[in-house]
């Protein structure tokens, strides 16, 4: 993934999480799911197992 695509995903996730762009949870997500496809196809269980990510 190029840096521009990564920045787009970071911005999108920050909007979703209603937080700033340098959020640790966003970094954790991108470390575990580095591509759009992996993130989109992640299960709820996979996502909520990440520290800082949960149901609200």
C-alpha positions as a printed NumPy array, in Angstrom:
array([[  0.   ,   0.   ,   0.   ],
       [  1.417,   3.383,  -0.941],
       [  1.706,   6.138,   1.647],
       [ -1.147,   8.12 ,   0.051],
       [ -3.52 ,   5.157,   0.35 ],
       [ -2.396,   4.574,   3.929],
       [ -3.066,   8.232,   4.784],
       [ -6.532,   7.983,   3.213],
       [ -7.317,   4.946,   5.362],
       [ -5.993,   6.707,   8.464],
       [ -8.212,   9.715,   7.772],
       [-11.235,   7.5  ,   7.183],
       [-10.659,   5.515,  10.349],
       [-10.095,   8.698,  12.332],
       [-13.452,  10.008,  11.134],
       [-15.107,   6.736,  12.012],
       [-13.475,   6.671,  15.426],
       [-14.072,  10.437,  15.825],
       [-10.525,  10.935,  16.905],
       [ -7.25 ,  12.463,  15.766],
       [ -5.169,  10.999,  12.939],
       [ -2.285,   9.783,  15.095],
       [ -4.514,   7.584,  17.234],
       [ -2.854,   4.417,  18.622],
       [ -5.923,   2.319,  17.817],
       [ -5.696,   3.292,  14.151],
       [ -2.026,   2.298,  14.115],
       [ -2.915,  -1.016,  15.719],
       [ -5.587,  -1.646,  13.088],
       [ -3.208,  -0.912,  10.242],
       [ -0.499,  -3.117,  11.747],
       [ -2.887,  -6.069,  11.89 ],
       [ -4.889,  -5.304,   8.718],
       [ -2.457,  -3.496,   6.384],
       [ -4.673,  -3.579,   3.291],
       [ -8.177,  -2.307,   2.636],
       [ -9.361,  -5.797,   1.772],
       [ -8.052,  -7.255,   5.027],
       [ -9.664,  -4.485,   7.059],
       [-12.998,  -4.734,   5.252],
       [-13.041,  -8.527,   5.593],
       [-12.094,  -8.524,   9.28 ],
       [-14.678, -10.055,  11.556],
       [-16.224,  -8.217,  14.466],
       [-14.359, -10.553,  16.813],
       [-11.044,  -9.77 ,  15.126],
       [-11.679,  -6.032,  15.32 ],
       [-12.866,  -5.976,  18.922],
       [ -9.891,  -8.071,  20.037],
       [ -7.615,  -5.103,  19.284],
       [ -6.76 ,  -2.999,  22.324],
       [ -8.797,   0.209,  22.253],
       [-11.374,  -1.084,  19.788],
       [-14.702,  -2.267,  21.086],
       [-18.448,  -1.959,  20.899],
       [-19.899,   1.406,  21.843]])
